[in-house]
Tab-separated table of C-alpha atoms in Angstrom:
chain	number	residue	atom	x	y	z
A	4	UNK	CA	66.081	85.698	139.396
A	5	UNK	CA	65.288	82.645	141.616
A	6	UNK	CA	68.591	83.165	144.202
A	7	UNK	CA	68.425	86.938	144.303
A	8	UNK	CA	68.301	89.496	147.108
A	9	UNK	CA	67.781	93.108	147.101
A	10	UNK	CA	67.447	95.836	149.503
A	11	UNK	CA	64.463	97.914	149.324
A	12	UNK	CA	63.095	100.923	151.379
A	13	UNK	CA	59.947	102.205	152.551
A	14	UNK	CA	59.950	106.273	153.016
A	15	UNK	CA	57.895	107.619	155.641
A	16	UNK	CA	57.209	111.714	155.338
A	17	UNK	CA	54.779	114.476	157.580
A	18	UNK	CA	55.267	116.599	154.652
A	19	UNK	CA	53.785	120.180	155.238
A	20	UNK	CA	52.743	123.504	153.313
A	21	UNK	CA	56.108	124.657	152.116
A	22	UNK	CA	57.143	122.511	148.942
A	23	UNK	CA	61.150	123.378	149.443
A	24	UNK	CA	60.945	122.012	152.762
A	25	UNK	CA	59.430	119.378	151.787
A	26	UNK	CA	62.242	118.487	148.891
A	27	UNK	CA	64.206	118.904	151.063
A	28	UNK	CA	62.993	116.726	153.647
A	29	UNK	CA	62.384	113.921	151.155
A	30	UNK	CA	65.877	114.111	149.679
A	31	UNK	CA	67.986	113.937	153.166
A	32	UNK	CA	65.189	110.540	154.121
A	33	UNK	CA	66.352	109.200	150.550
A	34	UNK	CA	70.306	109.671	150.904
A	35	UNK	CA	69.778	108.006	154.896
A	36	UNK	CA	68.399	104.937	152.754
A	37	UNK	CA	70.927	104.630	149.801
A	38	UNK	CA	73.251	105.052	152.405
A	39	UNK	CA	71.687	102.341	154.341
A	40	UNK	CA	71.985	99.918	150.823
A	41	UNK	CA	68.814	100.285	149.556
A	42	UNK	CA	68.498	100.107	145.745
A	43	UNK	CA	65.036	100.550	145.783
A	44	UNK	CA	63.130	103.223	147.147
A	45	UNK	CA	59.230	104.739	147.798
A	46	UNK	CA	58.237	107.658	148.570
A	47	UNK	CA	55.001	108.190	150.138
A	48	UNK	CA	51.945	109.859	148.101
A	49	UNK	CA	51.527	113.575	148.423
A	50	UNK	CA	55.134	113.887	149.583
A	51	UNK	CA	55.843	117.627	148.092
A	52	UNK	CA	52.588	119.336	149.359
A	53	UNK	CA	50.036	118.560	152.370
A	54	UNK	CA	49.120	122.062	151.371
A	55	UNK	CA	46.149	123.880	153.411
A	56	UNK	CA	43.660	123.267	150.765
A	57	UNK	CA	43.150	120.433	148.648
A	58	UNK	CA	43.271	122.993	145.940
A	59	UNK	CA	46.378	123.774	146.812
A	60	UNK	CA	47.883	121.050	144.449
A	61	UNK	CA	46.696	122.841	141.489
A	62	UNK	CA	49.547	125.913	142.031
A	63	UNK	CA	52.283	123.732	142.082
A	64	UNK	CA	50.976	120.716	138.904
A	65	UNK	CA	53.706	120.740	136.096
A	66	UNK	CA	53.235	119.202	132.836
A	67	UNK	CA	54.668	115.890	132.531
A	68	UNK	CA	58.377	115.627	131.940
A	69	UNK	CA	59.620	118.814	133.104
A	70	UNK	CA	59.357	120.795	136.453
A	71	UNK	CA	61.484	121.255	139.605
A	72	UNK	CA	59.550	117.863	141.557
A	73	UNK	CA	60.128	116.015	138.313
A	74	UNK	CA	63.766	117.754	138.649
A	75	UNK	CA	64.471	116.743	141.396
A	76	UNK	CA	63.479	113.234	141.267
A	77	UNK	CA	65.266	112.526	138.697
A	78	UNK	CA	68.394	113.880	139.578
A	79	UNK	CA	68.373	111.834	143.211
A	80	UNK	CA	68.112	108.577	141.314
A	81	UNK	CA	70.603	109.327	138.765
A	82	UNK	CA	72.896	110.550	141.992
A	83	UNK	CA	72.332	107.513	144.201
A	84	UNK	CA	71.984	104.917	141.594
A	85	UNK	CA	69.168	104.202	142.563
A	86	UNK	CA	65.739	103.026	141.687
A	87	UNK	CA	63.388	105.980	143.017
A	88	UNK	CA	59.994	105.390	143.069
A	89	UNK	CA	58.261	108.830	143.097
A	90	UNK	CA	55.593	108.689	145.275
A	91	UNK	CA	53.090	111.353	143.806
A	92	UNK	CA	53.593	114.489	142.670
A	93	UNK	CA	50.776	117.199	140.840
A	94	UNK	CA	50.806	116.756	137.178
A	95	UNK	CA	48.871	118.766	134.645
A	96	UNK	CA	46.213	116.639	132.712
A	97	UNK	CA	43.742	117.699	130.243
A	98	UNK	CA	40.954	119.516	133.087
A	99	UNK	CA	42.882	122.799	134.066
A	100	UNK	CA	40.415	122.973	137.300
A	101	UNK	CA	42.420	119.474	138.314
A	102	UNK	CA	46.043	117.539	138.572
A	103	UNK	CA	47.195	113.699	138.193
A	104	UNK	CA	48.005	112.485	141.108
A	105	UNK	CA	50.928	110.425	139.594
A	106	UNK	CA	53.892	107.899	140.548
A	107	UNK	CA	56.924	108.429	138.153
A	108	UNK	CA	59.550	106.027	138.634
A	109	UNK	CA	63.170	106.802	137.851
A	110	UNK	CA	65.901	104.150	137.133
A	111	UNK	CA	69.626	104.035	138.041
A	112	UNK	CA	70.805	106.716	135.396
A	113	UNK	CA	67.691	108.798	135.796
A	114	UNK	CA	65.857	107.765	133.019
A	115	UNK	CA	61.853	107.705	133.148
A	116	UNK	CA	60.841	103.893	133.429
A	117	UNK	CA	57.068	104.399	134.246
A	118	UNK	CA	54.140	106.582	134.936
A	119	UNK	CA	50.924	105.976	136.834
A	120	UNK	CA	48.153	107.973	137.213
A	121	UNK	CA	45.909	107.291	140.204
A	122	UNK	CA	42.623	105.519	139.197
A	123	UNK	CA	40.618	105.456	142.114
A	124	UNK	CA	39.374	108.688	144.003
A	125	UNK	CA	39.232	108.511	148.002
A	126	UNK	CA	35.836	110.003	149.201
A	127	UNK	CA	35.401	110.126	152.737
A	128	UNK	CA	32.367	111.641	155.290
A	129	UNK	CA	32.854	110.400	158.810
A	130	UNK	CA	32.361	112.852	162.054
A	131	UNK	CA	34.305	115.894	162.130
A	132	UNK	CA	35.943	115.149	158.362
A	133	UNK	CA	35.396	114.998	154.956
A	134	UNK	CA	37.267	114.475	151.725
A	135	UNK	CA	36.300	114.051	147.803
A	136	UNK	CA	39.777	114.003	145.836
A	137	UNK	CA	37.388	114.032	142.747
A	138	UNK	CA	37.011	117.783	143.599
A	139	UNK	CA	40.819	118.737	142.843
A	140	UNK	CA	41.924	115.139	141.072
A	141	UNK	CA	41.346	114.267	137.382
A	142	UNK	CA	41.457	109.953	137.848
A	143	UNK	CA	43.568	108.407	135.583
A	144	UNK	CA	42.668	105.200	133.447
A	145	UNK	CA	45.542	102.707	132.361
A	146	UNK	CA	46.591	99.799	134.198
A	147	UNK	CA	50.268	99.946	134.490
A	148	UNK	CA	53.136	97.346	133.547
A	149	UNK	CA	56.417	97.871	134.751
A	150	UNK	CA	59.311	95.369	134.697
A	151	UNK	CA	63.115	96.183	135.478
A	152	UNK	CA	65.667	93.961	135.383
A	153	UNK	CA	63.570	90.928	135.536
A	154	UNK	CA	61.503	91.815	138.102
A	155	UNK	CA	58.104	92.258	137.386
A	156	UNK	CA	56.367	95.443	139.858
A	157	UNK	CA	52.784	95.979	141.010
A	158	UNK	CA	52.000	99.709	141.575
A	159	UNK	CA	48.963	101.374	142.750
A	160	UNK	CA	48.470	104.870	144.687
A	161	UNK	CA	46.184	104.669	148.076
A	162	UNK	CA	42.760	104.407	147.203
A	163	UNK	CA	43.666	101.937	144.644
A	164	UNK	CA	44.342	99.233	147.844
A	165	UNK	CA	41.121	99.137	148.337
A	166	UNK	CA	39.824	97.465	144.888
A	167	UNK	CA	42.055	94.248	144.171
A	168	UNK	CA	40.884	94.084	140.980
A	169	UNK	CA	43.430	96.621	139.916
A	170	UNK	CA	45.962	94.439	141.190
A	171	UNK	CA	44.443	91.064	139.364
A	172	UNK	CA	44.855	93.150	135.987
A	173	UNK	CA	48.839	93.284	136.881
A	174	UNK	CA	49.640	89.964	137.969
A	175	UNK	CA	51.728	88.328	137.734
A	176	UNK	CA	54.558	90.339	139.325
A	177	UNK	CA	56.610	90.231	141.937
A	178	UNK	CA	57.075	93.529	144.177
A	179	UNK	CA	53.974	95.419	144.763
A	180	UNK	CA	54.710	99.312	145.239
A	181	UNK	CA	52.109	101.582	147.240
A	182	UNK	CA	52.424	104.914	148.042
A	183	UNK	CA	49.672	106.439	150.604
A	184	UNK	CA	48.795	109.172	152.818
A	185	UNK	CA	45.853	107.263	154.579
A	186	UNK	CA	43.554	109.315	156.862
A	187	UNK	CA	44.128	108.239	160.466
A	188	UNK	CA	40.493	106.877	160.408
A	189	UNK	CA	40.738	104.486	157.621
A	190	UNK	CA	44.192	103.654	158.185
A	191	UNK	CA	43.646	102.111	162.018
A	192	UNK	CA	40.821	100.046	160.577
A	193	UNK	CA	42.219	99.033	157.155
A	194	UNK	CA	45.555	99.841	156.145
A	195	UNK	CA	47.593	96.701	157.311
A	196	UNK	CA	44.698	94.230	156.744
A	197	UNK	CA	44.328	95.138	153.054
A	198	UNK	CA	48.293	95.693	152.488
A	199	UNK	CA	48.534	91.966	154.234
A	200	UNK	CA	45.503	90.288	151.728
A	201	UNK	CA	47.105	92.340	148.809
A	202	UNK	CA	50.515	90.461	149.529
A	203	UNK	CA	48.318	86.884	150.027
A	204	UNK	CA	46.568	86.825	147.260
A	205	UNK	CA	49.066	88.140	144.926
A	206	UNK	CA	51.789	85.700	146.360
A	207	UNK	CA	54.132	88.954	146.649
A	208	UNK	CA	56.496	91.002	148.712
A	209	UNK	CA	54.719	94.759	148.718
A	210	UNK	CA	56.696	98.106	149.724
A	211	UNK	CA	54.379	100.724	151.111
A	212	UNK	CA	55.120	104.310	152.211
A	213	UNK	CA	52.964	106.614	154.189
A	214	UNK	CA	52.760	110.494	155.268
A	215	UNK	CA	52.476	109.605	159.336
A	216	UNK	CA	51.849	111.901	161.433
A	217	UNK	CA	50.123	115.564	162.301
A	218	UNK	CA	50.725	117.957	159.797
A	219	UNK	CA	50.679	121.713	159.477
A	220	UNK	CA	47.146	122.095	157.554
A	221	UNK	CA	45.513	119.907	160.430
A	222	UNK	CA	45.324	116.916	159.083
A	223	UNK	CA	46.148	113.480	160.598
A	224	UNK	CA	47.735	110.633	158.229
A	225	UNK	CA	48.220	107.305	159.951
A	226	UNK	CA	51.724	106.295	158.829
A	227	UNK	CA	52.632	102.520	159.154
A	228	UNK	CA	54.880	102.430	156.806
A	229	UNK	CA	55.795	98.908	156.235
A	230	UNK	CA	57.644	96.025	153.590
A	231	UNK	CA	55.554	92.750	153.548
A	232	UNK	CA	56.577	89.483	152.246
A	233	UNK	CA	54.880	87.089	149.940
A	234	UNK	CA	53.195	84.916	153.109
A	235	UNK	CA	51.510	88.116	154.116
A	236	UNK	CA	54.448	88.708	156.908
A	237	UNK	CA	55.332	92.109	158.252
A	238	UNK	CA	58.962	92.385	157.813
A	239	UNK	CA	59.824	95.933	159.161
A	240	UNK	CA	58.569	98.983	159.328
A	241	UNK	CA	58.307	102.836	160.996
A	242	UNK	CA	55.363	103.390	163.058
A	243	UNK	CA	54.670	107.488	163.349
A	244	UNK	CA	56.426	109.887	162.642
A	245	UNK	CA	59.035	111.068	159.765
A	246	UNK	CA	61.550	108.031	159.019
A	247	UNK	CA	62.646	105.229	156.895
A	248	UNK	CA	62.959	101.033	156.740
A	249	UNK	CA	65.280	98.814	154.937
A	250	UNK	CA	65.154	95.257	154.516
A	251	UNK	CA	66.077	92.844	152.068
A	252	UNK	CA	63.645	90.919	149.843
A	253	UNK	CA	64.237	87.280	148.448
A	254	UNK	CA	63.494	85.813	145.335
A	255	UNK	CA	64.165	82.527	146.327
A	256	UNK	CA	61.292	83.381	148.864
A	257	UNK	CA	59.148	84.086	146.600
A	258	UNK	CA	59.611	81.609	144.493
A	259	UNK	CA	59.053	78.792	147.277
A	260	UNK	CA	56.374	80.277	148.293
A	261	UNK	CA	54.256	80.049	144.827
A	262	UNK	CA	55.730	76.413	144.754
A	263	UNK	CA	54.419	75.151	147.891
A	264	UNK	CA	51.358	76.844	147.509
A	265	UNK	CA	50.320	77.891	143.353
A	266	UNK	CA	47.072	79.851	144.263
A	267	UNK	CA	48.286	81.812	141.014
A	268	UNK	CA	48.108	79.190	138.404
A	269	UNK	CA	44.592	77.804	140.125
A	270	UNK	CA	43.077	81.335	139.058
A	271	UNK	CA	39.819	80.877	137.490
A	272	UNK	CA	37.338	83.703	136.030
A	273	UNK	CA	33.619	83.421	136.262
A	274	UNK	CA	31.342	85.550	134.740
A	275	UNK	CA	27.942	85.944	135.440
A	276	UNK	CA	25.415	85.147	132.667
């Protein structure tokens, strides 16, 4: 895996209140990037609903395997030989007043290679807003593993940035894969400086995708979309606004990186007594 290259893309959505639209939207960005060479592809959390309350999730849940989102998915990776990493979508769990806010990933012939269900819960009071997923969101509790074709991948769901620890349980791997739909707020302060100190301290290249931009129920996500290498480098991006990015991530780059500097193997665990 040492001398290979692969083009990945970031998907970048302002996905509003009308689900078909939104498929819709989300399939046309994912053909522009296939078509573009990507092999490799994120969507951004909450990509087929930014409905007008966060209950709104609840109408639209399926249970896990089946469903039109699941559907639909599927199908576009199978199409596009791709790999098509799913975002989130609403899935029922066992609390019918709540969903999983879960990132299926789909492989090259369509086939289901991995499920996560968010762990960590955003909860937000600053002036004029306020959020508590934990009001509509059932958290989910296993660490995920995910490996394809030698490459070993990273994944967490928003919230999740924030607590590295989550990340640490992973490692070692070598693509970290974020989906988000950061409030503007907490976005300008945070969003690049923790995506940037994931990709340090984990010594790898991390694909994160976004919902940027004003959307119909009045919110304000804060986009930045962006593919960062293993030295913590910003190597494209799309700033506001629907879109996509494309660039090509190398193993070899990867590799000299953890050579010249092995933070990884210099790990050590202390526990307080």
């Amino acid at each position: 895996m040492t001398g290979k290259k692969m083009k990945v893309a970031t998907i970048q959505m302002v996905s509003g209140i009308d689900v078909s639209t939104n498929i819709d939207d989300m399939q046309t960005l994912v053909h522009k990037a296939a078509q573009a060479g990507a092999k490799w592809i994120v969507l951004p959390e909450y990509w087929p609903l930014m409905g007008s309350s966060d209950r709104d999730k609840l109408a639209i849940a399926e249970e896990f395997g089946q469903g039109p989102l699941q559907n639909a998915l599927q199908q576009l990776a199978k199409a596009l030989h791709i790999t098509l990493f799913g975002g989130s979508i609403p899935l029922r769990g066992n609390d019918e007043n709540k969903v999983l806010n879960s990132m299926l990933v789909y492989g090259e012939q369509g086939e289901l290679l991995s499920r996560y269900d968010k762990i960590h819960l955003f909860s937000y009071s600053g002036v004029g807003e306020q959020y508590c997923e934990a009001d509509s969101i059932q958290a989910g509790y296993q660490v995920p593993h995910l490996e394809i074709d030698g490459i070993k991948v990273g994944q967490g769901i928003c919230y999740d940035l924030r607590f590295p620890e989550l990340f640490r349980a992973q490692t070692p791997y070598d693509v970290l894969v974020l989906p988000a739909a950061f409030t503007y707020t907490t976005g300008k302060a945070h969003w690049e400086l923790l995506l940037r100190a994931r990709a340090v301290e984990n010594q790898c290249y991390v694909i994160a995708a976004a919902q940027g931009g004003r959307h119909q129920n009045g919110r304000t996500t804060f986009g930045q979309s962006m593919i960062i290498d293993p030295w913590g480098e910003i190597i494209c991006g799309v700033g506001e606004g629907e879109g996509f990015a494309v660039a090509e991530i190398n193993f070899r780059r990867l590799a000299d990186v953890r050579r010249q500097l092995p933070a990884l193997s210099h790990r050590q665990l202390f526990i307080r007594s």
